XYZ file of C-alpha atoms in Angstrom:
660
model
C 19.006 24.057 -43.377
C 21.057 27.111 -43.413
C 22.001 28.848 -40.268
C 23.122 32.715 -40.367
C 24.358 33.599 -36.843
C 24.607 37.680 -37.139
C 23.289 40.444 -34.977
C 19.838 40.133 -33.778
C 18.772 43.464 -35.376
C 19.143 42.040 -38.923
C 15.708 40.971 -40.255
C 16.209 41.538 -43.907
C 18.410 42.016 -46.639
C 18.514 45.800 -46.740
C 18.840 45.415 -42.568
C 21.634 43.420 -43.465
C 23.379 45.383 -46.076
C 23.070 48.793 -43.456
C 24.193 46.713 -40.612
C 27.432 45.829 -42.518
C 28.180 48.983 -44.195
C 28.069 50.627 -40.501
C 30.534 48.040 -39.452
C 27.778 46.508 -36.635
C 28.298 43.123 -37.964
C 31.065 41.601 -36.171
C 30.556 38.106 -37.592
C 28.606 36.180 -39.933
C 28.801 32.329 -40.383
C 27.236 30.622 -42.901
C 27.180 26.942 -42.073
C 25.616 24.266 -44.248
C 23.035 21.389 -42.753
C 22.161 18.859 -45.244
C 19.027 17.691 -44.621
C 16.156 16.335 -46.676
C 13.413 19.013 -47.535
C 14.333 21.781 -45.838
C 17.446 23.093 -47.779
C 15.357 23.672 -50.966
C 13.251 26.424 -49.161
C 16.445 28.460 -48.619
C 18.315 28.406 -51.864
C 16.959 31.059 -53.775
C 17.362 33.614 -50.949
C 21.001 32.061 -50.298
C 22.061 32.454 -53.665
C 20.859 35.957 -53.568
C 22.664 36.264 -50.308
C 26.059 34.702 -52.233
C 25.843 36.850 -55.103
C 25.535 40.089 -52.705
C 28.209 38.830 -50.420
C 30.192 38.558 -53.492
C 29.713 42.006 -54.642
C 30.453 43.273 -51.058
C 33.023 41.240 -49.809
C 35.520 43.990 -49.056
C 33.394 45.822 -47.006
C 32.460 43.010 -44.641
C 35.763 43.254 -43.163
C 35.778 39.781 -42.038
C 38.362 37.645 -43.815
C 36.489 34.275 -42.970
C 33.394 35.090 -44.610
C 34.749 34.352 -48.124
C 36.279 31.385 -47.187
C 32.948 30.179 -45.885
C 31.022 31.397 -49.075
C 33.226 29.375 -50.963
C 33.003 26.325 -49.258
C 28.886 27.005 -49.400
C 29.219 26.905 -53.114
C 31.498 24.024 -53.321
C 29.138 22.217 -51.142
C 25.776 23.134 -52.740
C 25.905 20.543 -55.681
C 26.624 17.822 -53.024
C 23.719 19.460 -50.705
C 21.187 19.224 -53.657
C 22.289 15.468 -54.245
C 21.712 14.852 -50.864
C 18.178 16.120 -51.104
C 17.643 13.808 -54.250
C 18.555 11.116 -52.152
C 16.685 11.699 -49.395
C 13.505 12.308 -51.464
C 14.122 8.852 -53.137
C 14.712 7.320 -49.236
C 11.120 9.069 -48.164
C 9.299 7.795 -51.129
C 10.086 4.252 -50.261
C 9.424 4.454 -46.800
C 5.931 3.281 -46.150
C 5.720 4.671 -42.545
C 3.980 7.937 -42.837
C 3.395 10.489 -40.450
C 1.110 13.779 -40.149
C 4.160 15.785 -40.666
C 4.129 14.663 -44.529
C 0.347 15.314 -44.854
C 0.375 18.958 -42.682
C -0.331 22.440 -44.397
C 2.678 24.964 -43.353
C 0.007 27.323 -42.806
C -2.821 25.544 -40.344
C 0.043 22.779 -39.297
C -2.923 20.453 -39.210
C -3.261 17.294 -42.062
C -4.357 18.872 -45.593
C -8.169 19.835 -46.143
C -8.740 20.093 -49.891
C -4.927 20.408 -50.899
C -4.214 22.683 -53.918
C -0.770 23.515 -55.263
C 0.717 26.630 -56.009
C 2.940 27.419 -59.315
C 5.867 27.095 -57.201
C 4.904 23.347 -56.221
C 4.236 23.964 -52.651
C 0.797 22.541 -51.423
C -1.619 24.108 -48.758
C -5.267 23.804 -47.708
C -7.665 25.544 -50.186
C -8.996 27.618 -47.680
C -5.452 28.577 -45.742
C -3.925 29.644 -49.085
C -7.177 31.478 -49.871
C -7.468 33.595 -46.737
C -3.694 34.300 -46.739
C -3.474 35.835 -50.209
C -6.653 37.856 -49.155
C -4.538 39.448 -46.711
C -1.714 39.796 -48.909
C -1.082 42.958 -51.392
C 1.877 40.949 -53.329
C 0.871 37.027 -53.891
C 3.765 35.254 -53.011
C 4.621 31.666 -51.565
C 4.142 31.489 -47.825
C 7.091 28.771 -47.992
C 9.619 29.576 -50.796
C 8.474 33.438 -50.833
C 8.283 33.465 -54.997
C 6.228 36.339 -55.933
C 3.479 35.802 -58.505
C 2.727 39.055 -60.505
C -0.956 37.907 -60.559
C -2.780 36.441 -58.134
C -1.926 32.379 -59.366
C -4.949 30.074 -60.236
C -5.131 26.835 -57.510
C -4.944 23.591 -59.135
C -6.562 20.698 -57.005
C -3.472 18.090 -56.317
C -5.211 14.948 -56.851
C -2.625 12.729 -55.960
C -2.012 14.133 -52.523
C -5.765 13.988 -51.697
C -5.660 10.526 -52.263
C -2.522 10.216 -49.959
C -4.372 12.582 -47.255
C -7.812 10.175 -47.593
C -5.745 7.197 -47.247
C -3.889 8.643 -44.441
C -7.018 9.490 -42.642
C -8.204 6.183 -43.130
C -5.151 4.440 -41.700
C -5.308 6.666 -38.738
C -8.777 5.716 -37.781
C -8.052 2.190 -38.107
C -4.955 2.517 -35.710
C -7.581 4.465 -32.985
C -9.804 1.441 -32.922
C -9.195 -0.578 -29.617
C -6.948 -3.439 -30.306
C -7.576 -6.400 -28.057
C -6.007 -6.317 -24.476
C -4.953 -9.703 -22.459
C -8.017 -10.689 -20.818
C -10.098 -9.298 -23.842
C -12.350 -11.014 -26.535
C -10.653 -10.638 -29.842
C -12.664 -10.234 -32.888
C -12.806 -13.797 -34.756
C -12.789 -11.956 -38.176
C -9.930 -10.001 -37.817
C -6.725 -11.264 -39.970
C -3.879 -8.691 -39.071
C -4.010 -7.148 -35.930
C -6.871 -8.280 -33.741
C -9.308 -5.679 -32.930
C -11.282 -6.031 -29.366
C -14.581 -7.417 -30.168
C -17.761 -5.435 -29.250
C -20.245 -8.267 -29.744
C -20.990 -11.812 -29.701
C -23.095 -13.842 -32.132
C -25.043 -16.632 -30.633
C -26.489 -17.516 -33.913
C -22.718 -17.720 -35.906
C -21.092 -18.246 -32.842
C -18.498 -15.422 -33.802
C -17.371 -12.226 -32.241
C -17.225 -9.091 -33.974
C -15.296 -5.651 -33.536
C -16.775 -2.487 -34.821
C -15.614 -3.299 -37.974
C -16.952 -6.573 -38.581
C -20.097 -6.007 -36.898
C -21.553 -3.689 -39.442
C -23.197 -6.587 -41.719
C -25.348 -7.503 -38.625
C -26.213 -3.837 -38.276
C -27.391 -3.387 -41.678
C -28.397 -6.770 -43.373
C -32.234 -7.896 -42.009
C -31.680 -11.311 -41.698
C -28.478 -10.841 -39.877
C -30.339 -8.216 -37.636
C -32.228 -11.182 -35.771
C -29.250 -13.036 -34.695
C -29.153 -12.834 -30.749
C -25.952 -10.765 -29.795
C -24.458 -10.518 -26.458
C -21.931 -8.628 -24.717
C -18.220 -10.111 -26.303
C -17.907 -14.025 -24.917
C -14.737 -16.067 -25.358
C -14.798 -19.795 -26.096
C -17.680 -19.582 -27.725
C -17.453 -23.151 -29.402
C -17.896 -24.439 -25.587
C -21.321 -23.059 -25.863
C -22.785 -26.262 -27.972
C -23.670 -29.499 -26.568
C -20.650 -31.724 -27.984
C -23.209 -34.865 -27.992
C -26.211 -33.016 -29.869
C -24.443 -29.910 -31.430
C -26.874 -27.863 -29.451
C -26.782 -24.783 -28.006
C -26.458 -25.107 -24.143
C -29.084 -23.231 -22.400
C -30.186 -25.469 -19.504
C -28.535 -26.855 -16.304
C -29.146 -30.457 -14.543
C -29.132 -29.849 -10.510
C -28.601 -33.483 -10.072
C -25.506 -33.770 -11.998
C -24.483 -30.434 -11.853
C -23.703 -30.231 -15.612
C -24.904 -27.711 -18.568
C -27.561 -29.728 -21.112
C -28.887 -28.708 -24.424
C -32.879 -29.233 -25.142
C -32.300 -32.869 -26.541
C -30.239 -33.623 -23.389
C -33.482 -33.318 -21.085
C -35.331 -36.207 -23.117
C -32.696 -38.484 -23.285
C -29.958 -38.692 -20.375
C -31.434 -36.203 -18.187
C -34.844 -36.985 -18.754
C -36.149 -37.846 -14.892
C -33.532 -35.090 -13.472
C -34.411 -31.562 -12.196
C -33.454 -29.122 -14.679
C -33.706 -25.187 -14.450
C -32.366 -22.426 -17.569
C -29.146 -21.312 -17.133
C -30.041 -18.065 -15.665
C -31.538 -19.134 -12.535
C -28.805 -21.437 -11.827
C -26.537 -18.658 -12.259
C -28.254 -16.647 -9.942
C -28.228 -19.354 -6.989
C -24.642 -19.954 -7.827
C -23.996 -16.379 -7.517
C -25.432 -16.091 -4.153
C -22.759 -19.031 -2.955
C -20.251 -17.216 -4.655
C -20.820 -14.468 -2.777
C -20.567 -16.620 0.784
C -17.475 -18.488 -0.680
C -15.901 -14.660 -1.337
C -16.739 -13.573 2.153
C -15.419 -16.608 3.832
C -12.213 -16.326 1.454
C -11.608 -12.593 2.752
C -12.298 -13.746 6.284
C -9.672 -15.906 6.306
C -7.523 -13.594 4.694
C -8.287 -11.050 7.443
C -7.495 -13.918 10.076
C -4.056 -14.640 8.759
C -3.477 -10.658 8.069
C -4.362 -9.989 11.729
C -1.929 -13.062 12.699
C 1.214 -11.896 10.792
C 0.321 -8.394 12.783
C 0.274 -9.973 16.070
C 3.385 -11.857 15.199
C 5.000 -9.027 13.995
C 4.015 -6.928 17.248
C 4.890 -9.602 19.399
C 8.556 -9.696 17.347
C 8.923 -5.980 17.990
C 7.954 -6.359 21.489
C 10.577 -9.146 21.779
C 13.035 -6.629 20.159
C 12.274 -3.792 22.308
C 12.500 -5.825 25.372
C 16.003 -7.654 23.949
C 17.345 -4.154 23.425
C 16.223 -2.595 26.888
C 17.863 -5.829 28.360
C 21.029 -5.407 26.676
C 21.285 -1.532 27.208
C 20.321 -2.442 31.283
C 22.863 -5.033 31.275
C 25.649 -2.805 30.067
C 24.478 0.023 32.525
C 24.814 -1.928 35.505
C 27.708 -3.945 34.851
C 29.852 -0.954 33.501
C 29.023 1.086 36.635
C 29.851 -1.803 39.053
C 33.548 -2.791 37.425
C 35.219 -2.019 33.880
C 36.398 -5.497 34.103
C 33.334 -7.018 33.059
C 33.353 -7.252 29.531
C 33.551 -10.404 29.259
C 30.420 -10.775 31.337
C 28.666 -8.324 29.208
C 29.317 -10.159 25.984
C 27.786 -13.463 27.387
C 24.949 -11.515 28.479
C 24.394 -9.898 25.221
C 24.610 -12.789 23.331
C 22.152 -14.750 25.550
C 19.488 -11.967 24.895
C 20.256 -12.087 21.012
C 20.046 -15.814 21.003
C 16.663 -15.577 22.710
C 15.561 -13.236 20.314
C 16.882 -14.468 17.523
C 15.366 -18.045 18.158
C 11.935 -15.828 18.319
C 12.357 -14.193 15.180
C 13.047 -17.617 13.546
C 9.988 -19.160 14.616
C 7.868 -15.976 13.657
C 9.767 -15.736 10.203
C 8.770 -19.360 9.633
C 5.144 -18.585 10.804
C 5.084 -15.738 8.446
C 6.161 -17.199 5.469
C 3.716 -19.831 5.866
C 0.794 -17.043 6.402
C 2.014 -15.274 3.371
C 2.088 -18.449 1.155
C -1.527 -19.086 2.302
C -2.469 -15.700 1.738
C -1.296 -15.500 -1.769
C -2.940 -18.845 -2.234
C -6.296 -17.218 -1.235
C -5.642 -14.004 -3.069
C -4.962 -15.640 -6.056
C -8.713 -17.650 -5.116
C -10.227 -14.378 -4.479
C -8.951 -13.129 -7.539
C -10.416 -16.047 -9.390
C -13.521 -15.585 -7.302
C -13.925 -11.817 -8.118
C -13.291 -12.462 -11.987
C -15.871 -15.241 -12.254
C -18.474 -13.062 -10.020
C -18.348 -10.476 -12.923
C -18.851 -12.864 -15.817
C -22.102 -13.036 -17.399
C -21.026 -16.250 -19.261
C -23.415 -18.700 -17.976
C -21.820 -21.903 -18.814
C -18.017 -20.781 -18.023
C -19.402 -19.389 -14.695
C -21.208 -23.033 -13.755
C -18.006 -24.971 -15.375
C -15.593 -23.119 -13.289
C -17.820 -22.837 -10.293
C -17.196 -26.496 -8.779
C -13.349 -26.100 -8.776
C -13.966 -22.616 -6.579
C -16.619 -23.987 -4.304
C -13.758 -25.664 -1.713
C -11.382 -23.057 -0.223
C -7.517 -24.217 -0.618
C -5.722 -26.133 1.997
C -5.068 -24.101 4.871
C -3.629 -24.254 8.676
C -5.753 -23.995 11.741
C -4.102 -20.716 13.031
C -6.128 -20.252 16.016
C -3.912 -21.687 18.470
C -0.802 -20.722 17.040
C 1.264 -18.215 18.502
C 4.875 -16.780 18.834
C 5.426 -16.558 22.524
C 8.152 -13.559 23.542
C 11.483 -15.063 24.948
C 11.899 -14.377 28.795
C 14.749 -12.680 30.082
C 13.707 -13.535 33.721
C 17.136 -14.227 35.558
C 19.361 -13.074 32.675
C 20.753 -10.020 34.206
C 20.988 -11.794 37.745
C 22.867 -14.424 36.551
C 25.252 -12.141 34.761
C 25.770 -9.998 37.798
C 26.177 -13.409 39.749
C 29.454 -13.811 38.053
C 30.812 -10.758 39.001
C 34.189 -10.660 41.022
C 34.418 -11.531 44.552
C 35.015 -8.242 45.446
C 31.492 -7.003 44.677
C 30.060 -9.881 46.402
C 29.219 -7.958 49.731
C 27.401 -5.034 47.901
C 25.260 -7.503 46.561
C 24.295 -9.365 49.776
C 22.799 -5.603 50.324
C 20.009 -6.119 47.505
C 17.605 -8.696 48.163
C 17.107 -11.688 45.501
C 14.483 -10.692 43.013
C 12.166 -14.033 42.299
C 10.802 -12.502 38.685
C 7.655 -14.342 37.457
C 5.526 -13.368 34.361
C 2.082 -12.181 35.052
C -0.855 -13.137 32.683
C -4.829 -12.117 32.549
C -6.893 -14.972 33.311
C -9.365 -15.577 30.506
C -11.496 -17.498 32.541
C -12.221 -14.734 34.861
C -12.950 -12.407 32.354
C -16.426 -11.115 31.446
C -17.663 -11.973 27.970
C -17.234 -8.127 26.648
C -13.616 -8.249 27.161
C -11.608 -9.408 24.503
C -7.969 -10.503 25.839
C -4.767 -10.551 23.339
C -3.588 -13.749 22.243
C -0.616 -13.338 25.044
C -3.120 -12.432 27.629
C -0.969 -9.161 28.489
C -3.621 -6.597 26.971
C -7.237 -6.484 27.437
C -10.236 -3.846 25.771
C -13.666 -3.975 26.448
C -15.733 -4.040 23.257
C -19.355 -4.191 22.026
C -19.728 -7.832 20.879
C -19.828 -10.715 23.277
C -16.655 -13.278 23.180
C -16.632 -16.790 22.843
C -15.441 -17.979 25.911
C -16.602 -20.851 27.494
C -18.922 -20.983 30.663
C -16.621 -21.243 33.902
C -17.257 -20.641 37.642
C -14.715 -18.001 38.160
C -15.847 -15.701 35.355
C -17.494 -12.351 36.326
C -20.961 -12.683 34.621
C -21.996 -8.925 35.161
C -19.135 -6.954 35.461
C -16.450 -5.911 33.231
C -13.768 -7.088 35.186
C -10.781 -9.644 34.894
C -8.091 -11.167 37.256
C -4.739 -12.177 36.672
C -3.662 -15.803 37.020
C -0.889 -15.951 39.440
C -1.133 -15.241 43.224
C 0.920 -12.463 44.812
C 3.259 -13.049 47.843
C 5.988 -11.204 49.650
C 6.694 -7.826 47.972
C 5.585 -7.163 44.294
C 5.782 -4.405 41.917
C 3.843 -4.189 38.481
C 3.013 -1.598 35.953
C 0.151 -0.753 33.896
C -0.873 1.159 30.832
C -4.226 2.345 30.598
C -6.550 3.849 27.977
C -9.763 5.366 29.257
C -11.687 5.093 32.202
C -9.960 1.824 33.940
C -10.029 0.380 37.525
C -6.450 -1.130 38.795
C -6.706 -2.940 41.865
C -5.955 -6.350 44.231
C -8.462 -8.498 45.198
C -8.543 -12.159 47.267
C -9.367 -14.967 45.295
C -12.412 -15.303 47.039
C -14.183 -12.307 45.503
C -17.700 -12.875 44.319
C -17.918 -13.660 40.565
C -21.875 -13.354 40.281
C -24.323 -10.362 40.004
C -23.453 -6.775 39.890
C -23.643 -6.524 43.764
C -20.826 -4.689 45.792
C -19.547 -8.392 46.961
C -18.437 -8.256 43.337
C -17.139 -5.090 42.594
C -13.538 -4.163 43.351
C -13.066 -1.570 46.154
C -16.684 -2.032 47.244
C -16.108 -4.677 49.844
C -13.352 -5.956 52.544
C -11.802 -8.470 49.775
C -10.860 -6.032 47.448
C -9.025 -2.545 46.713
C -8.758 -0.573 43.676
C -7.754 2.829 41.918
C -10.006 4.190 40.098
C -8.147 5.875 36.835
C -9.778 8.828 34.960
C -8.546 11.456 32.527
C -8.752 14.152 34.861
C -8.414 12.664 38.376
C -8.078 9.469 40.627
C -10.207 7.829 43.342
C -9.339 5.103 45.849
C -11.764 2.737 47.020
C -11.903 0.177 49.755
C -15.071 -1.486 51.261
C -17.244 0.732 49.861
C -15.187 3.917 50.852
C -13.425 6.257 48.437
C -10.878 8.931 48.805
C -10.563 11.598 45.700
C -7.005 12.157 45.217
C -6.413 15.778 44.412
C -3.347 14.423 42.425
C -4.262 14.841 38.387
C -3.018 12.307 36.027
C -1.400 15.220 34.038
C -1.159 13.300 30.777
C 0.152 10.401 32.302
C -1.501 6.893 31.770
C 0.928 4.616 33.039
C 0.293 3.543 36.681
C 2.598 1.355 38.908
C 1.446 -0.490 41.869
C 3.457 -1.496 44.900
C 2.396 -4.395 47.188
C 4.584 -5.143 50.269
C 2.414 -8.044 52.249
C 4.846 -8.271 55.268
C 4.189 -4.366 55.753
C 0.431 -4.665 54.707
C 0.402 -1.713 52.397
C -0.543 -1.362 48.657
C 0.597 1.524 46.979
C -0.192 3.563 43.839
C 2.244 5.763 42.031
C 1.767 7.974 38.773
C 4.803 7.358 36.260
C 5.538 10.313 34.141
C 8.098 9.943 30.980
C 10.755 11.857 31.249
C 11.055 14.745 28.614
C 14.661 15.399 26.679
C 16.183 12.194 27.601
C 15.727 12.845 31.407
C 14.618 10.090 33.843
C 10.798 8.896 34.222
C 9.122 10.490 37.314
C 7.356 8.322 40.072
C 4.853 10.278 41.900
C 2.900 8.416 44.984
C -1.003 8.635 44.289
C -2.535 6.464 47.247
C -1.185 3.948 49.999
C -3.509 1.135 51.505
C -2.522 0.009 54.652
C -4.113 -3.089 55.912
C -3.133 -6.202 57.169
C -3.099 -9.061 54.968
C -4.399 -12.615 55.264
C -2.785 -15.857 54.089
C -5.930 -15.952 50.874
C -3.880 -15.523 47.611
C -3.964 -12.122 46.241
C -4.994 -11.326 42.733
C -4.242 -8.318 40.385
C -7.650 -7.352 38.653
C -9.004 -4.578 36.377
C -12.263 -2.803 35.778
C -13.148 -1.358 32.400
C -15.461 1.522 31.635
C -16.816 1.626 27.935
C -14.124 1.707 25.177
C -11.253 1.146 27.917
C -8.280 -1.010 27.664
C -5.259 -1.987 30.039
C -1.982 -3.317 28.673
C 0.508 -4.831 31.320
C 4.024 -3.424 31.009
C 7.280 -4.810 31.277
C 9.954 -3.479 33.140
C 13.374 -2.123 32.749
C 16.411 -2.567 35.219
C 15.642 0.947 36.350
C 12.110 -0.216 37.135
C 14.031 -3.363 38.942
C 16.109 -0.668 41.119
C 13.080 1.174 41.775
C 11.331 -1.909 43.407
C 14.593 -2.508 45.425
C 14.551 0.963 46.745
C 11.205 0.174 47.646
C 12.235 -2.909 49.921
C 14.581 -0.947 51.511
C 12.980 2.201 52.256
C 9.486 3.231 53.473
C 7.179 3.060 50.302
C 5.850 6.600 50.902
C 9.265 8.169 49.611
C 10.225 6.738 46.105
C 13.588 7.619 44.928
C 14.405 10.097 42.199
C 15.765 10.011 38.770
C 15.068 6.927 37.765
C 14.649 6.037 33.996
C 11.595 3.899 33.176
C 10.792 3.573 29.628
C 9.107 0.251 28.702
C 6.692 0.420 25.416
C 3.007 0.225 25.417
C 1.904 -3.823 25.383
C 5.023 -5.322 26.396
C 4.433 -8.494 28.599
C 4.184 -7.526 31.956
C 6.889 -8.675 34.426
C 6.242 -8.967 38.280
C 9.114 -8.564 40.698
C 8.328 -10.473 43.640
C 10.746 -9.760 46.957
C 10.629 -12.546 49.852
């Protein structure tokens, strides 16, 4: 190719001459790029340009131009030799592209190619239309001028090459066989995808090789079906007959001869009939496998949730411990490190247990997923023989572990901070005596008391009202008619806990002897003299005791967390609205209501009631919650301290702090 770099207004030889004579051309560079075919197009024009440059060299006023022209003349012969060499290489190359058979006018593959006297080829329609619009006839490629309109000659060689190229393109466009597809049994080179299988020839055919079966009358009578793999397996090995029947006694496929010999007295049905029966069973197997997969995925989610709660508890314990120890004395670094290490080791142990269980669950899911893929693949097959032969191995699910009783219990940090505080220097002992010893214990929901449409979490820290009955066994302590549940542990001394609610929920305390049968007031929290409750709604609170209610003017204001403080010695039961702080500020505790009474010696149990779709999560307490409880034990419960930070996450394990 020849590239001329010049001002952009030069479009012809006259323009070039005019520009040069007026000294507007400041530089002309002629560079020779040797590339097959393209050099010839420009050779004649460049020869003229070269001669013109020789005649007008002095007018160019560019000293470099003559050197470039001399170099061009010297390299012209080498360029032509290169062109000849490249043409030979191209003729030896059997891999043709569309560019080799494209018309220079329409840029598409030749259609009725013809040749001009200069040797270039065009579509007959293209060159005819091109010359119809011209006054002078010239070649669109080399611009050779013809005095009369040339006679167009049909290029037989190019026509044959174009036809061969078109045929090769059509063959390439046919779908070749992909993994998992049935190949054509007749193709010898690149195997194409089979479109039909013949049950008479026991051969699969692609579009090309299927043609005889569509044309020959005798072959048209053959039974053609969708492509099937392993057609040879459809023949009875013993009688060399087509397998068409199924023995229900021995669960094997038979030919007609088998029914009168080895399986003479056995119940036999057509393959399609047994296929429909087994397909129904396969759907059940698929449902069971999917259910097992979902159960294990749910178990993984539960384990991950437990681990996340454990991490949150651990992080909070570490942060709270650092806050307390740093506030008391700067020399407690060693104590803090010991405290952190203890919490981390407990968390690490829980994570290790969870990791092992998750690996087992993921392995089972992988096995079940593979089984599911096999089942799905078998579900879509219409090959009755292959279906029935494979069905037996898929009928029984792979061996898996029973995960119903497996759980990861979060580590308990009860007393960890206290033990660290007890190791402080003796100078703090007098201050610590002012703080009552907290006896922390874990509080859980009692599934034996839960109404049948209350669904408890595996760790018994969350409960939700659902629409279907749960598989709870009969128990004398169960509420049989009311949507209520109690906790296992009895409450003594001073106790504080917090609840995260969603929807309409009753939060209360009851004596253990509350009635569990029927829907009467003696079974409802707050409707008798054995229980107290705070009814929580999205827009208000209502306090209930012995059938009397008090509407609380304090709105929830978006808060869904409620704190409960029981002081049995003082005979008080208080409920607080816990509102999260904004922008890093402290949570606020606002008194909702306090019941004043005299408690008997009978056990008191936390209890909950539920509206439709509501739920409750028992919340863990941070160090600030502990501080808040301590302040309640030292001051009147009606005046909670302000500025306390309390940010336990939703769904964490409930911790109950009891003060004696």
